[in-house]
Coordinates of C-alpha atoms in Angstrom, one line a residue:
X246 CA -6.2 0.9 -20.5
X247 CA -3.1 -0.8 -20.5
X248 CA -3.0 -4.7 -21.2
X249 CA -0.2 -7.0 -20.5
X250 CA 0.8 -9.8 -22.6
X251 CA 1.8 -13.4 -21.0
X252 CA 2.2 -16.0 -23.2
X253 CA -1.6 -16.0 -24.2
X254 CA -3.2 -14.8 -22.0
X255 CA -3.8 -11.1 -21.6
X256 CA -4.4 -8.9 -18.4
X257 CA -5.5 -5.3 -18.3
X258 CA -5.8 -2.4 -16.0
X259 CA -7.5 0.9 -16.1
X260 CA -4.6 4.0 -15.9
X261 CA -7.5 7.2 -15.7
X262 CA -5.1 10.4 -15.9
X263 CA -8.0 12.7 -16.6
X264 CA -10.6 11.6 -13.9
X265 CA -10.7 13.5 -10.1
X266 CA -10.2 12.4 -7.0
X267 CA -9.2 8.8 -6.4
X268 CA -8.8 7.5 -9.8
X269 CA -6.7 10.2 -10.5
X270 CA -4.5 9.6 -7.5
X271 CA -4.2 5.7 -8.4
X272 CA -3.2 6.7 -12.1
X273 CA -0.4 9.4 -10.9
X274 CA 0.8 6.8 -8.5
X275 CA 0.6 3.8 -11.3
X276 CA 2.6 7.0 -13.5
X277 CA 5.7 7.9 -10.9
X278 CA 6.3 4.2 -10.1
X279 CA 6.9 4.0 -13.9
X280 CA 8.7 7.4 -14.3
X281 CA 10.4 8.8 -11.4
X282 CA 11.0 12.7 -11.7
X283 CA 9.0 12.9 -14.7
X284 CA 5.4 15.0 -14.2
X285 CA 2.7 13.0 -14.1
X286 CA 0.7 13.9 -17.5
X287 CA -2.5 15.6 -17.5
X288 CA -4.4 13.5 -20.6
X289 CA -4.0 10.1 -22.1
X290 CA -2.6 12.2 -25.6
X291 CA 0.2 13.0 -23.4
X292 CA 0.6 9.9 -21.5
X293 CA 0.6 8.4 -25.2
X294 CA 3.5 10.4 -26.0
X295 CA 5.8 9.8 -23.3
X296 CA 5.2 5.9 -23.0
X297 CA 9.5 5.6 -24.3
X298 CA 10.0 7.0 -20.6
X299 CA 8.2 4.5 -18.8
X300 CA 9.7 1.5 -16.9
X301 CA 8.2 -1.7 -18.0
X302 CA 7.3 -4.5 -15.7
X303 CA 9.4 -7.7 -16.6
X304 CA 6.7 -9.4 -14.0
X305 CA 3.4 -9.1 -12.8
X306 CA 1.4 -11.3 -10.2
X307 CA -2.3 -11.7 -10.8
X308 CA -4.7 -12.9 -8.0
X309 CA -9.0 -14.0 -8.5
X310 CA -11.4 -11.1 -7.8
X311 CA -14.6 -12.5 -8.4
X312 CA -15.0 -13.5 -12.6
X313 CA -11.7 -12.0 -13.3
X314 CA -8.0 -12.0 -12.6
X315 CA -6.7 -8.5 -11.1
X316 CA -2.9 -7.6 -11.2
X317 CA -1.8 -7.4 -7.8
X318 CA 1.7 -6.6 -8.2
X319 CA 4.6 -6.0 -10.3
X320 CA 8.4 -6.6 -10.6
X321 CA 10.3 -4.5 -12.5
X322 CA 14.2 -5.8 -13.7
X323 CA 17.1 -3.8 -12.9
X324 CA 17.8 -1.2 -15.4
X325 CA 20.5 -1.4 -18.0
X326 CA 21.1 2.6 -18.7
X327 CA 19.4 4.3 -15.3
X328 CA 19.2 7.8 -16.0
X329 CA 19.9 10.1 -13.3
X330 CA 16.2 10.5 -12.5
X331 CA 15.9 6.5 -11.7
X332 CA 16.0 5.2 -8.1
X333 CA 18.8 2.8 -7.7
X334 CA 17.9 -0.8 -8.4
X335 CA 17.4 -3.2 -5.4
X336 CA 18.7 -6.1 -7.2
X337 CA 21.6 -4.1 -7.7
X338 CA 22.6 -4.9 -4.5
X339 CA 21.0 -8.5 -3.7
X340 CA 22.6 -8.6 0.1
X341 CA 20.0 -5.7 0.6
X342 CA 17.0 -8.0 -0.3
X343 CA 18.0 -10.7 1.8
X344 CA 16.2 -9.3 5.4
X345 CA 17.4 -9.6 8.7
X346 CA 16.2 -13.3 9.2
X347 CA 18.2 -16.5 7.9
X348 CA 15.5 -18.3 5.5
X349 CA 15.2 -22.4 5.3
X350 CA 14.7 -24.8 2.7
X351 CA 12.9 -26.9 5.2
X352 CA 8.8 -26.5 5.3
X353 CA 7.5 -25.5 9.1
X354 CA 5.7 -27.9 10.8
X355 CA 1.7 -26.8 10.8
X356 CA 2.7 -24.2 8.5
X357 CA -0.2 -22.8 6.1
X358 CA 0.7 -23.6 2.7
X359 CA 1.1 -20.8 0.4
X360 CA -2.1 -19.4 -1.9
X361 CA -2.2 -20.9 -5.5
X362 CA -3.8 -18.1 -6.3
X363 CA -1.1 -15.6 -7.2
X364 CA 1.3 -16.1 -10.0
X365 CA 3.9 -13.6 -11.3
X366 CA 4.2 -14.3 -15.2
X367 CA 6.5 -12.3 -17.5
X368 CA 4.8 -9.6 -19.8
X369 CA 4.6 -7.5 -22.1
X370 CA 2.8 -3.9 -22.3
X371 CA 0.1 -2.3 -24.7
X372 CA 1.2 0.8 -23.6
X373 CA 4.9 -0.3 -24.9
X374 CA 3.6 -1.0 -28.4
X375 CA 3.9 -4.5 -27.1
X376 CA 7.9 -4.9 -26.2
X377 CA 9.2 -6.4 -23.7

């Protein structure tokens, strides 16, 4: 389990490196996104003992899913000391994030507004020992 802090409020999700199939998949996915070029560890002892490799989120977005809140997606801040097995930052290079479309200020007429529902907060990590 690993539990975000934000402010006061807290927000968890389930990491399950020693189930099969699915969950499995999710966790080793959850674990390279975190840890490029490092192998994905077999147990949660393991896991435990490479947390100082992992990437931390400096944002996370949380959406409704019935009684609870569900992380829906992370931002991660662009690294101060990459190592070689890091992928290069996008906001290293902030022309790259801009698309190929010229955005407006103004709203669209008729235009759907955009969901409340989603928020990205800044956090910190269980699985971090709490920093930042």
């Amino acid at each position: 389990k690993v539990t975000y802090s934000c402010g006061l409020a807290t927000y968890s999700e389930w990491v399950c490196l020693e189930h099969q199939g699915y969950a499995r998949q999710k966790a080793a996915e959850w674990w390279r996104k975190r840890a490029p070029g490092c192998p994905v560890p077999m147990s949660v002892a393991e896991a435990l003992a490479q947390t100082s490799r992992l990437a931390r989120p400096s944002n996370i977005s949380v959406r409704p899913s019935g009684r609870y809140l569900e992380i829906s997606g992370y931002r991660f801040a662009a690294c101060a000391h990459p190592t070689p097995a890091s992928a290069p930052s996008a906001t290293g290079n902030l022309a790259a994030l801009a698309g190929s479309n010229r955005g407006s200020a103004a709203p669209t007429r008729g235009a759907t507004p955009a969901a409340s529902g989603s928020a990205a907060l800044p956090v910190r990590t269980s699985a971090m020992g709490g920093r930042a």
